[in-house]
């Protein structure tokens, strides 16, 4: 990324320029946010985004297994040289509380934990066929070019941006951050309202709120390492670390830019110290990873749980979190690669749900999945190509679990050519799913649970008013 030259010479100008810095820099700079605000009386709630980078294959994640659907699935995916069809007897059957007439469903063999959360605990719901839309779109309208399509469909960067910001690549604010702008007003420390683990993300960028970035071990430090006694050091020296800290926190001239940089460093140091002292130990129950040790997504969710565990010390009433799992761009070797990734997802989400319940906040935290896009129904040999709509999980005690909340897409019969799925209203060329639920509507349902007003939702989700109210999404959460 090209660095931007800062020309501002006033405090206001400098802070304006700071807003254009790379998001990773804000791991320490976001302490410019209001350090203290009145603590509200609203009960605690948190929203956790689990982003599956690369485009998750929805067709092999949540499957329709009724006889007609299964026959069409087999006819399309059981192809040479390598079948990407899953074995029927290895799937985990799921039974929605509200039946879908004539349809039966199952989850990938790597998702036994999520199947139990869906069938038994009723703490997991599925929202099928979600994707970016400009307006409600039928297959006929799409084929005829009668409606506007989202820009740069099938492009990773652009569709990630559309999912997280509802704007093109480079959009500076995301819908999580825009919701946090208002919903976090009751937080004592606004700095910790929007927290990302490892990856920086535009999803948490608001007009006022900036994301605070943490590592799997905890808060990021300003170039220091920590010795066995918990003291910062540089090149093995605690004295060098103390001198560097003094330099960073002291300004030698009254120049506005130097004073502001000093203030940034001071507040970043305070933030790191505050969070480090507030975090509960990772090695103690209920936070310990146990069987999930070594799982990269579980490690991220562990630090999320620990930050939530510090909520009372930090004075938080609303928080937004972002974690990610990479590798879902399965153009080849999909059978092995996808199975491994879904095992990690399954293990991590089950760990997180158990941990939250052990903390007593299992009903106060909602976790949802998002991804660039779904993938094609048709195999490209031993993998799949970029698609559009996909199925997503929503987990938590407040969720109306054990439900598939929306019309599950119809599998079409493969014609002579791969683009012939004329008997499905949901499938385009190569079996790409035409989304039935817009990302705006999906996100708004989550935002509504967090307490966002209608005006706040419209601000966070441009074009939301083009989509009629959905009785399915209205049932996403328990009354």
Tab-separated table of C-alpha atoms in Angstrom:
chain	number	residue	atom	x	y	z
A	1	UNK	CA	0.000	0.000	0.000
A	2	UNK	CA	1.388	3.418	-0.930
A	3	UNK	CA	2.011	5.727	1.987
A	4	UNK	CA	0.153	8.997	2.012
A	5	UNK	CA	2.122	12.151	2.728
A	6	UNK	CA	0.730	14.126	5.642
A	7	UNK	CA	0.696	17.851	5.072
A	8	UNK	CA	-1.658	18.910	7.854
A	9	UNK	CA	-0.147	21.302	10.386
A	10	UNK	CA	-3.117	21.751	12.683
A	11	UNK	CA	-4.539	19.327	15.216
A	12	UNK	CA	-7.790	18.998	13.277
A	13	UNK	CA	-5.941	18.477	10.027
A	14	UNK	CA	-3.634	15.894	11.527
A	15	UNK	CA	-6.489	13.885	12.979
A	16	UNK	CA	-8.265	14.033	9.622
A	17	UNK	CA	-5.154	12.654	7.917
A	18	UNK	CA	-4.864	9.925	10.564
A	19	UNK	CA	-8.241	8.576	9.432
A	20	UNK	CA	-6.675	7.583	6.109
A	21	UNK	CA	-3.924	5.456	7.650
A	22	UNK	CA	-3.876	1.679	7.071
A	23	UNK	CA	-6.231	-0.094	9.448
A	24	UNK	CA	-3.451	-2.115	11.044
A	25	UNK	CA	-1.899	1.114	12.332
A	26	UNK	CA	-5.103	1.774	14.251
A	27	UNK	CA	-4.308	-1.159	16.528
A	28	UNK	CA	-2.553	1.467	18.606
A	29	UNK	CA	-3.882	4.701	17.125
A	30	UNK	CA	-7.547	4.069	17.714
A	31	UNK	CA	-7.096	5.276	21.270
A	32	UNK	CA	-7.854	8.700	19.808
A	33	UNK	CA	-11.490	7.704	20.269
A	34	UNK	CA	-13.334	9.093	23.267
A	35	UNK	CA	-11.554	7.512	26.192
A	36	UNK	CA	-14.488	7.618	28.544
A	37	UNK	CA	-18.214	7.810	28.090
A	38	UNK	CA	-21.038	7.319	30.562
A	39	UNK	CA	-21.726	3.672	31.290
A	40	UNK	CA	-25.210	2.769	30.115
A	41	UNK	CA	-27.646	0.440	31.825
A	42	UNK	CA	-28.424	-1.664	28.747
A	43	UNK	CA	-27.743	-5.395	29.180
A	44	UNK	CA	-24.532	-6.566	27.549
A	45	UNK	CA	-24.591	-7.758	23.927
A	46	UNK	CA	-21.859	-8.656	21.470
A	47	UNK	CA	-21.860	-9.517	17.762
A	48	UNK	CA	-19.058	-11.698	16.369
A	49	UNK	CA	-18.351	-11.943	12.635
A	50	UNK	CA	-16.567	-15.114	11.468
A	51	UNK	CA	-15.395	-14.375	7.921
A	52	UNK	CA	-14.575	-17.387	5.725
A	53	UNK	CA	-12.057	-15.941	3.297
A	54	UNK	CA	-11.985	-17.259	-0.252
A	55	UNK	CA	-15.630	-18.147	-0.846
A	56	UNK	CA	-17.108	-21.097	1.052
A	57	UNK	CA	-18.713	-23.883	-1.000
A	58	UNK	CA	-22.268	-23.736	0.327
A	59	UNK	CA	-23.391	-26.755	-1.691
A	60	UNK	CA	-21.111	-29.044	0.331
A	61	UNK	CA	-21.701	-27.242	3.642
A	62	UNK	CA	-25.499	-27.430	3.935
A	63	UNK	CA	-27.012	-30.021	1.610
A	64	UNK	CA	-30.535	-30.806	0.438
A	65	UNK	CA	-30.878	-34.598	0.703
A	66	UNK	CA	-34.462	-35.317	-0.349
A	67	UNK	CA	-34.538	-37.800	-3.224
A	68	UNK	CA	-35.019	-35.279	-6.036
A	69	UNK	CA	-32.338	-32.913	-4.732
A	70	UNK	CA	-29.895	-35.709	-4.014
A	71	UNK	CA	-30.255	-37.204	-7.487
A	72	UNK	CA	-29.450	-33.831	-9.050
A	73	UNK	CA	-26.575	-33.232	-6.658
A	74	UNK	CA	-25.063	-36.589	-7.559
A	75	UNK	CA	-25.582	-36.071	-11.288
A	76	UNK	CA	-23.698	-32.762	-11.190
A	77	UNK	CA	-20.999	-33.289	-8.558
A	78	UNK	CA	-20.182	-36.974	-8.987
A	79	UNK	CA	-18.044	-36.295	-12.042
A	80	UNK	CA	-14.654	-37.444	-13.295
A	81	UNK	CA	-11.715	-37.126	-12.936
A	82	UNK	CA	-12.477	-36.606	-9.240
A	83	UNK	CA	-15.907	-36.526	-7.669
A	84	UNK	CA	-16.613	-33.690	-5.288
A	85	UNK	CA	-19.914	-35.247	-4.211
A	86	UNK	CA	-20.021	-36.158	-0.536
A	87	UNK	CA	-20.951	-39.702	0.575
A	88	UNK	CA	-24.565	-39.798	1.692
A	89	UNK	CA	-23.918	-42.069	4.684
A	90	UNK	CA	-21.270	-39.713	6.137
A	91	UNK	CA	-23.493	-36.628	6.309
A	92	UNK	CA	-25.037	-35.314	9.531
A	93	UNK	CA	-28.816	-35.135	9.193
A	94	UNK	CA	-30.496	-31.976	10.478
A	95	UNK	CA	-34.224	-31.536	11.053
A	96	UNK	CA	-35.580	-27.975	11.045
A	97	UNK	CA	-38.269	-27.306	13.626
A	98	UNK	CA	-40.366	-25.758	10.874
A	99	UNK	CA	-40.546	-28.336	8.048
A	100	UNK	CA	-39.688	-27.368	4.466
A	101	UNK	CA	-42.238	-29.311	2.475
A	102	UNK	CA	-40.652	-32.059	0.408
A	103	UNK	CA	-37.109	-31.139	1.499
A	104	UNK	CA	-34.596	-32.880	3.737
A	105	UNK	CA	-31.221	-31.556	4.868
A	106	UNK	CA	-27.804	-32.497	6.192
A	107	UNK	CA	-24.440	-30.948	7.055
A	108	UNK	CA	-20.948	-31.811	5.811
A	109	UNK	CA	-19.265	-34.804	7.519
A	110	UNK	CA	-16.837	-32.367	9.197
A	111	UNK	CA	-19.649	-30.558	11.059
A	112	UNK	CA	-20.878	-32.951	13.774
A	113	UNK	CA	-20.730	-30.282	16.475
A	114	UNK	CA	-22.801	-27.806	14.507
A	115	UNK	CA	-25.328	-30.545	13.731
A	116	UNK	CA	-25.775	-31.058	17.491
A	117	UNK	CA	-26.065	-27.318	18.098
A	118	UNK	CA	-28.790	-27.255	15.438
A	119	UNK	CA	-30.715	-30.442	16.307
A	120	UNK	CA	-30.281	-30.749	20.065
A	121	UNK	CA	-29.182	-27.495	21.686
A	122	UNK	CA	-31.226	-25.364	19.272
A	123	UNK	CA	-28.478	-22.715	19.423
A	124	UNK	CA	-27.707	-22.656	15.692
A	125	UNK	CA	-29.803	-21.398	12.779
A	126	UNK	CA	-29.103	-21.449	9.046
A	127	UNK	CA	-29.850	-18.555	6.709
A	128	UNK	CA	-29.778	-19.953	3.161
A	129	UNK	CA	-28.734	-18.333	-0.102
A	130	UNK	CA	-27.476	-14.947	1.104
A	131	UNK	CA	-25.548	-12.617	-1.183
A	132	UNK	CA	-25.115	-9.025	-2.370
A	133	UNK	CA	-28.057	-7.536	-4.281
A	134	UNK	CA	-28.955	-4.033	-5.436
A	135	UNK	CA	-32.675	-4.871	-5.340
A	136	UNK	CA	-34.786	-8.031	-5.209
A	137	UNK	CA	-33.895	-9.943	-8.371
A	138	UNK	CA	-35.537	-12.880	-10.112
A	139	UNK	CA	-33.744	-15.200	-12.488
A	140	UNK	CA	-35.743	-13.856	-15.445
A	141	UNK	CA	-34.780	-10.275	-14.559
A	142	UNK	CA	-31.132	-11.277	-14.243
A	143	UNK	CA	-31.049	-13.127	-17.562
A	144	UNK	CA	-32.800	-10.263	-19.367
A	145	UNK	CA	-30.531	-7.653	-17.805
A	146	UNK	CA	-33.597	-5.896	-16.429
A	147	UNK	CA	-32.066	-5.079	-13.025
A	148	UNK	CA	-28.793	-3.611	-11.833
A	149	UNK	CA	-26.276	-6.196	-10.650
A	150	UNK	CA	-23.687	-5.703	-7.887
A	151	UNK	CA	-20.383	-4.470	-9.283
A	152	UNK	CA	-17.571	-6.937	-9.983
A	153	UNK	CA	-19.371	-10.132	-9.057
A	154	UNK	CA	-17.062	-13.127	-8.514
A	155	UNK	CA	-14.084	-10.895	-7.545
A	156	UNK	CA	-12.681	-11.762	-4.111
A	157	UNK	CA	-11.642	-8.282	-2.978
A	158	UNK	CA	-14.727	-6.556	-4.304
A	159	UNK	CA	-17.210	-9.043	-2.894
A	160	UNK	CA	-15.478	-9.101	0.476
A	161	UNK	CA	-15.831	-5.328	0.529
A	162	UNK	CA	-19.478	-5.541	-0.544
A	163	UNK	CA	-20.248	-7.992	2.251
A	164	UNK	CA	-18.471	-5.981	4.938
A	165	UNK	CA	-19.028	-2.379	3.840
A	166	UNK	CA	-21.769	-2.516	1.162
A	167	UNK	CA	-19.414	-0.501	-1.003
A	168	UNK	CA	-16.660	-1.123	-3.565
A	169	UNK	CA	-13.127	-2.062	-2.608
A	170	UNK	CA	-11.574	0.837	-0.741
A	171	UNK	CA	-14.749	1.872	1.103
A	172	UNK	CA	-13.605	3.296	4.426
A	173	UNK	CA	-16.516	2.406	6.726
A	174	UNK	CA	-18.203	-0.925	7.408
A	175	UNK	CA	-21.630	-1.747	8.725
A	176	UNK	CA	-20.258	-3.125	11.992
A	177	UNK	CA	-18.443	0.116	12.704
A	178	UNK	CA	-21.389	2.267	11.664
A	179	UNK	CA	-23.653	0.372	14.058
A	180	UNK	CA	-21.007	0.631	16.783
A	181	UNK	CA	-20.888	4.419	16.340
A	182	UNK	CA	-24.242	4.717	18.089
A	183	UNK	CA	-24.704	1.446	19.926
A	184	UNK	CA	-21.448	1.827	21.855
A	185	UNK	CA	-22.338	5.196	23.355
A	186	UNK	CA	-22.946	3.485	26.691
A	187	UNK	CA	-19.452	1.990	26.802
A	188	UNK	CA	-17.091	3.408	29.380
A	189	UNK	CA	-14.138	2.782	27.048
A	190	UNK	CA	-15.215	3.371	23.457
A	191	UNK	CA	-11.788	2.147	22.340
A	192	UNK	CA	-12.801	-1.493	22.903
A	193	UNK	CA	-16.158	-1.246	21.148
A	194	UNK	CA	-14.886	-2.784	17.904
A	195	UNK	CA	-12.172	-5.430	18.184
A	196	UNK	CA	-10.501	-7.438	15.424
A	197	UNK	CA	-8.207	-10.400	15.950
A	198	UNK	CA	-5.085	-10.610	13.756
A	199	UNK	CA	-6.710	-9.278	10.555
A	200	UNK	CA	-7.565	-5.634	10.051
A	201	UNK	CA	-11.015	-5.089	8.575
A	202	UNK	CA	-13.120	-2.281	7.186
A	203	UNK	CA	-16.170	-3.956	8.737
A	204	UNK	CA	-15.322	-2.380	12.099
A	205	UNK	CA	-14.535	1.103	10.764
A	206	UNK	CA	-17.199	3.641	11.720
A	207	UNK	CA	-17.431	7.407	11.429
A	208	UNK	CA	-16.381	7.715	15.063
A	209	UNK	CA	-15.319	4.206	16.075
A	210	UNK	CA	-12.041	2.699	14.910
A	211	UNK	CA	-11.185	-1.000	15.350
A	212	UNK	CA	-8.821	-2.009	18.108
A	213	UNK	CA	-6.648	-4.895	16.940
A	214	UNK	CA	-5.515	-7.701	19.230
A	215	UNK	CA	-3.301	-10.743	18.747
A	216	UNK	CA	-4.215	-14.276	19.761
A	217	UNK	CA	-2.224	-13.766	22.970
A	218	UNK	CA	-3.833	-10.455	23.839
A	219	UNK	CA	-3.287	-6.760	23.235
A	220	UNK	CA	-0.693	-5.616	20.706
A	221	UNK	CA	2.320	-3.833	22.144
A	222	UNK	CA	4.216	-0.941	20.582
A	223	UNK	CA	7.297	-2.863	19.445
A	224	UNK	CA	8.027	-4.349	22.864
A	225	UNK	CA	8.418	-7.967	23.833
A	226	UNK	CA	7.500	-9.273	27.273
A	227	UNK	CA	9.908	-11.208	29.469
A	228	UNK	CA	9.093	-14.068	31.822
A	229	UNK	CA	8.186	-11.624	34.571
A	230	UNK	CA	5.661	-9.795	32.427
A	231	UNK	CA	7.939	-6.772	31.896
A	232	UNK	CA	8.512	-5.169	28.454
A	233	UNK	CA	11.960	-5.440	26.915
A	234	UNK	CA	13.758	-4.487	23.715
A	235	UNK	CA	16.728	-6.616	22.588
A	236	UNK	CA	16.476	-8.383	25.938
A	237	UNK	CA	16.818	-5.175	27.930
A	238	UNK	CA	14.118	-3.804	30.227
A	239	UNK	CA	16.119	-0.556	30.488
A	240	UNK	CA	16.079	-0.029	26.706
A	241	UNK	CA	12.317	-0.635	26.715
A	242	UNK	CA	11.836	1.979	29.455
A	243	UNK	CA	13.920	4.534	27.568
A	244	UNK	CA	12.031	3.888	24.325
A	245	UNK	CA	8.721	4.232	26.172
A	246	UNK	CA	9.850	7.609	27.539
A	247	UNK	CA	10.854	8.780	24.056
A	248	UNK	CA	7.531	7.712	22.549
A	249	UNK	CA	5.520	9.417	25.270
A	250	UNK	CA	7.422	12.713	25.343
A	251	UNK	CA	7.393	15.598	22.890
A	252	UNK	CA	10.274	18.045	22.718
A	253	UNK	CA	8.568	20.914	20.863
A	254	UNK	CA	5.080	22.450	20.932
A	255	UNK	CA	4.475	21.497	17.261
A	256	UNK	CA	0.887	20.276	16.859
A	257	UNK	CA	1.824	17.135	14.961
A	258	UNK	CA	4.461	16.101	17.482
A	259	UNK	CA	2.079	16.758	20.365
A	260	UNK	CA	-0.643	14.687	18.706
A	261	UNK	CA	1.738	11.812	17.986
A	262	UNK	CA	2.840	11.881	21.613
A	263	UNK	CA	-0.802	11.809	22.730
A	264	UNK	CA	-1.465	8.834	20.434
A	265	UNK	CA	1.463	6.932	21.927
A	266	UNK	CA	0.431	7.741	25.492
A	267	UNK	CA	-3.126	6.581	24.965
A	268	UNK	CA	-2.057	3.482	23.067
A	269	UNK	CA	0.182	2.569	25.996
A	270	UNK	CA	-2.664	3.160	28.438
A	271	UNK	CA	-4.979	1.052	26.312
A	272	UNK	CA	-2.511	-1.831	26.179
A	273	UNK	CA	-1.967	-1.703	29.925
A	274	UNK	CA	-5.689	-1.447	30.654
A	275	UNK	CA	-6.605	-4.424	28.486
A	276	UNK	CA	-3.644	-6.552	29.585
A	277	UNK	CA	-4.561	-6.086	33.233
A	278	UNK	CA	-8.252	-6.771	32.602
A	279	UNK	CA	-7.930	-9.966	30.545
A	280	UNK	CA	-8.664	-13.200	32.401
A	281	UNK	CA	-5.970	-15.914	32.064
A	282	UNK	CA	-6.143	-18.028	28.901
A	283	UNK	CA	-5.051	-21.177	30.760
A	284	UNK	CA	-7.991	-21.185	33.168
A	285	UNK	CA	-11.529	-22.460	32.677
A	286	UNK	CA	-13.684	-21.678	30.848
A	287	UNK	CA	-11.195	-20.113	28.415
A	288	UNK	CA	-8.681	-22.948	28.020
A	289	UNK	CA	-8.696	-24.383	24.495
A	290	UNK	CA	-8.377	-28.047	25.404
A	291	UNK	CA	-9.055	-30.151	22.293
A	292	UNK	CA	-9.146	-26.975	20.178
A	293	UNK	CA	-5.474	-26.187	20.848
A	294	UNK	CA	-3.714	-25.469	17.570
A	295	UNK	CA	-6.942	-24.515	15.806
A	296	UNK	CA	-6.290	-21.010	14.369
A	297	UNK	CA	-9.939	-19.941	14.473
A	298	UNK	CA	-10.439	-21.263	17.999
A	299	UNK	CA	-7.360	-19.312	19.105
A	300	UNK	CA	-8.900	-16.120	17.744
A	301	UNK	CA	-12.219	-16.867	19.421
A	302	UNK	CA	-10.396	-17.517	22.681
A	303	UNK	CA	-9.077	-13.949	22.813
A	304	UNK	CA	-12.546	-12.695	21.857
A	305	UNK	CA	-13.950	-14.634	24.819
A	306	UNK	CA	-11.265	-13.207	27.108
A	307	UNK	CA	-12.026	-9.630	25.994
A	308	UNK	CA	-15.719	-10.330	26.648
A	309	UNK	CA	-14.650	-11.701	30.031
A	310	UNK	CA	-13.108	-8.298	30.769
A	311	UNK	CA	-16.307	-6.428	29.833
A	312	UNK	CA	-17.214	-5.335	33.360
A	313	UNK	CA	-13.710	-4.108	34.170
A	314	UNK	CA	-13.634	-2.218	30.867
A	315	UNK	CA	-17.190	-0.916	31.311
A	316	UNK	CA	-18.655	-2.319	28.084
A	317	UNK	CA	-22.313	-2.764	27.153
A	318	UNK	CA	-22.042	-3.308	23.363
A	319	UNK	CA	-19.134	-4.838	21.442
A	320	UNK	CA	-18.395	-5.968	17.880
A	321	UNK	CA	-15.726	-8.550	17.062
A	322	UNK	CA	-14.145	-9.822	13.850
A	323	UNK	CA	-12.257	-13.092	13.317
A	324	UNK	CA	-11.373	-14.896	10.105
A	325	UNK	CA	-10.440	-18.251	8.608
A	326	UNK	CA	-8.554	-18.366	5.311
A	327	UNK	CA	-8.347	-20.979	2.558
A	328	UNK	CA	-11.866	-21.350	1.151
A	329	UNK	CA	-10.877	-20.563	-2.460
A	330	UNK	CA	-11.090	-24.262	-3.336
A	331	UNK	CA	-10.449	-24.329	-7.088
A	332	UNK	CA	-8.604	-27.618	-6.607
A	333	UNK	CA	-8.251	-30.419	-4.062
A	334	UNK	CA	-11.578	-29.351	-2.631
A	335	UNK	CA	-12.417	-32.667	-0.955
A	336	UNK	CA	-9.465	-32.568	1.428
A	337	UNK	CA	-9.072	-28.807	1.773
A	338	UNK	CA	-12.740	-28.058	2.436
A	339	UNK	CA	-13.077	-30.911	4.923
A	340	UNK	CA	-10.117	-29.602	6.955
A	341	UNK	CA	-11.436	-26.042	6.998
A	342	UNK	CA	-14.926	-27.098	8.070
A	343	UNK	CA	-13.442	-29.247	10.851
A	344	UNK	CA	-11.689	-26.142	12.133
A	345	UNK	CA	-14.906	-24.123	11.870
A	346	UNK	CA	-16.890	-26.823	13.678
A	347	UNK	CA	-14.377	-27.246	16.473
A	348	UNK	CA	-13.920	-23.497	16.947
A	349	UNK	CA	-17.623	-22.624	17.061
A	350	UNK	CA	-18.403	-25.457	19.474
A	351	UNK	CA	-15.507	-24.343	21.693
A	352	UNK	CA	-16.717	-20.735	21.597
A	353	UNK	CA	-20.310	-21.660	22.417
A	354	UNK	CA	-19.214	-23.807	25.371
A	355	UNK	CA	-16.879	-21.089	26.594
A	356	UNK	CA	-19.534	-18.387	26.423
A	357	UNK	CA	-21.973	-20.610	28.292
A	358	UNK	CA	-19.308	-21.253	30.925
A	359	UNK	CA	-18.892	-17.494	31.274
A	360	UNK	CA	-22.647	-16.998	31.716
A	361	UNK	CA	-23.020	-14.905	28.538
A	362	UNK	CA	-24.202	-17.594	26.146
A	363	UNK	CA	-27.437	-15.702	25.491
A	364	UNK	CA	-25.733	-12.317	25.144
A	365	UNK	CA	-23.386	-13.062	22.236
A	366	UNK	CA	-24.426	-13.821	18.661
A	367	UNK	CA	-21.898	-15.258	16.192
A	368	UNK	CA	-22.497	-15.310	12.451
A	369	UNK	CA	-20.607	-16.411	9.355
A	370	UNK	CA	-19.922	-14.428	6.198
A	371	UNK	CA	-17.842	-15.161	3.100
A	372	UNK	CA	-16.832	-13.614	-0.233
A	373	UNK	CA	-19.442	-15.685	-2.089
A	374	UNK	CA	-20.636	-19.244	-2.593
A	375	UNK	CA	-19.268	-21.496	-5.332
A	376	UNK	CA	-20.487	-23.186	-8.498
A	377	UNK	CA	-22.599	-26.349	-8.434
A	378	UNK	CA	-20.498	-27.652	-11.302
A	379	UNK	CA	-17.043	-29.069	-10.642
A	380	UNK	CA	-14.033	-27.757	-12.549
A	381	UNK	CA	-12.263	-31.091	-12.186
A	382	UNK	CA	-11.389	-31.447	-8.515
A	383	UNK	CA	-12.729	-28.161	-7.194
A	384	UNK	CA	-15.248	-25.390	-7.780
A	385	UNK	CA	-15.178	-21.860	-9.137
A	386	UNK	CA	-16.481	-18.537	-7.802
A	387	UNK	CA	-20.207	-18.261	-7.225
A	388	UNK	CA	-22.627	-15.778	-5.669
A	389	UNK	CA	-25.184	-16.808	-3.046
A	390	UNK	CA	-24.257	-19.009	-0.077
A	391	UNK	CA	-25.616	-20.453	3.172
A	392	UNK	CA	-24.634	-19.052	6.577
A	393	UNK	CA	-24.718	-20.017	10.233
A	394	UNK	CA	-25.953	-17.847	13.118
A	395	UNK	CA	-25.163	-19.123	16.627
A	396	UNK	CA	-26.137	-18.106	20.136
A	397	UNK	CA	-28.650	-18.519	22.928
A	398	UNK	CA	-30.793	-15.660	21.633
A	399	UNK	CA	-31.002	-17.290	18.192
A	400	UNK	CA	-34.111	-19.166	17.068
A	401	UNK	CA	-32.039	-22.293	16.646
A	402	UNK	CA	-32.923	-25.457	14.811
A	403	UNK	CA	-34.397	-23.464	11.914
A	404	UNK	CA	-33.531	-22.886	8.262
A	405	UNK	CA	-34.823	-19.340	7.921
A	406	UNK	CA	-35.646	-18.844	4.279
A	407	UNK	CA	-36.548	-20.814	1.188
A	408	UNK	CA	-33.802	-23.307	0.460
A	409	UNK	CA	-32.759	-23.166	-3.212
A	410	UNK	CA	-34.002	-25.731	-5.721
A	411	UNK	CA	-31.301	-27.901	-7.279
A	412	UNK	CA	-31.680	-27.916	-11.034
A	413	UNK	CA	-31.062	-30.811	-13.405
A	414	UNK	CA	-27.838	-30.433	-15.325
A	415	UNK	CA	-28.521	-29.948	-19.009
A	416	UNK	CA	-26.384	-30.682	-22.019
A	417	UNK	CA	-24.277	-27.650	-21.198
A	418	UNK	CA	-23.189	-26.508	-17.766
A	419	UNK	CA	-25.225	-23.318	-17.994
A	420	UNK	CA	-28.524	-25.164	-18.468
A	421	UNK	CA	-30.378	-25.175	-15.167
A	422	UNK	CA	-33.675	-24.082	-16.625
A	423	UNK	CA	-35.778	-25.974	-14.073
A	424	UNK	CA	-34.346	-24.094	-11.078
A	425	UNK	CA	-35.436	-20.532	-10.290
A	426	UNK	CA	-32.323	-20.163	-8.124
A	427	UNK	CA	-29.432	-21.378	-10.289
A	428	UNK	CA	-27.584	-19.464	-12.999
A	429	UNK	CA	-24.779	-20.559	-15.316
A	430	UNK	CA	-22.662	-23.367	-13.832
A	431	UNK	CA	-25.106	-23.655	-10.954
A	432	UNK	CA	-24.203	-20.308	-9.395
A	433	UNK	CA	-26.851	-19.430	-6.815
A	434	UNK	CA	-28.855	-16.243	-7.393
A	435	UNK	CA	-29.225	-14.853	-3.844
A	436	UNK	CA	-32.690	-14.828	-2.347
A	437	UNK	CA	-31.675	-12.893	0.786
A	438	UNK	CA	-29.654	-9.695	0.437
A	439	UNK	CA	-26.614	-9.102	2.621
A	440	UNK	CA	-28.268	-5.848	3.731
A	441	UNK	CA	-31.282	-7.745	5.087
A	442	UNK	CA	-29.072	-10.387	6.743
A	443	UNK	CA	-26.916	-7.754	8.436
A	444	UNK	CA	-29.909	-5.643	9.442
A	445	UNK	CA	-31.483	-8.595	11.260
A	446	UNK	CA	-28.277	-8.934	13.281
A	447	UNK	CA	-28.109	-5.183	13.879
A	448	UNK	CA	-31.711	-5.095	15.015
A	449	UNK	CA	-30.913	-7.688	17.687
A	450	UNK	CA	-28.022	-5.509	18.837
A	451	UNK	CA	-30.523	-2.711	19.410
A	452	UNK	CA	-30.158	-0.575	16.287
A	453	UNK	CA	-33.063	1.676	15.375
A	454	UNK	CA	-34.606	1.810	11.908
A	455	UNK	CA	-32.722	5.032	11.140
A	456	UNK	CA	-29.427	3.504	12.259
A	457	UNK	CA	-30.032	0.443	10.104
A	458	UNK	CA	-30.730	2.554	7.017
A	459	UNK	CA	-27.491	4.444	7.621
A	460	UNK	CA	-25.469	1.244	8.002
A	461	UNK	CA	-27.128	-0.629	5.126
A	462	UNK	CA	-27.558	1.542	2.012
A	463	UNK	CA	-30.484	0.350	-0.081
A	464	UNK	CA	-32.062	-1.588	2.781
A	465	UNK	CA	-35.373	0.136	2.097
A	466	UNK	CA	-35.502	-1.580	-1.308
A	467	UNK	CA	-35.978	-4.955	0.336
A	468	UNK	CA	-39.366	-5.787	1.867
A	469	UNK	CA	-39.537	-7.042	5.416
A	470	UNK	CA	-38.760	-10.752	5.627
A	471	UNK	CA	-40.895	-12.946	7.881
A	472	UNK	CA	-38.041	-15.481	7.850
A	473	UNK	CA	-35.419	-13.020	9.094
A	474	UNK	CA	-37.932	-11.653	11.589
A	475	UNK	CA	-37.800	-15.131	13.170
A	476	UNK	CA	-33.995	-15.235	13.374
A	477	UNK	CA	-34.063	-14.377	17.087
A	478	UNK	CA	-36.258	-15.554	19.900
A	479	UNK	CA	-38.847	-13.078	21.103
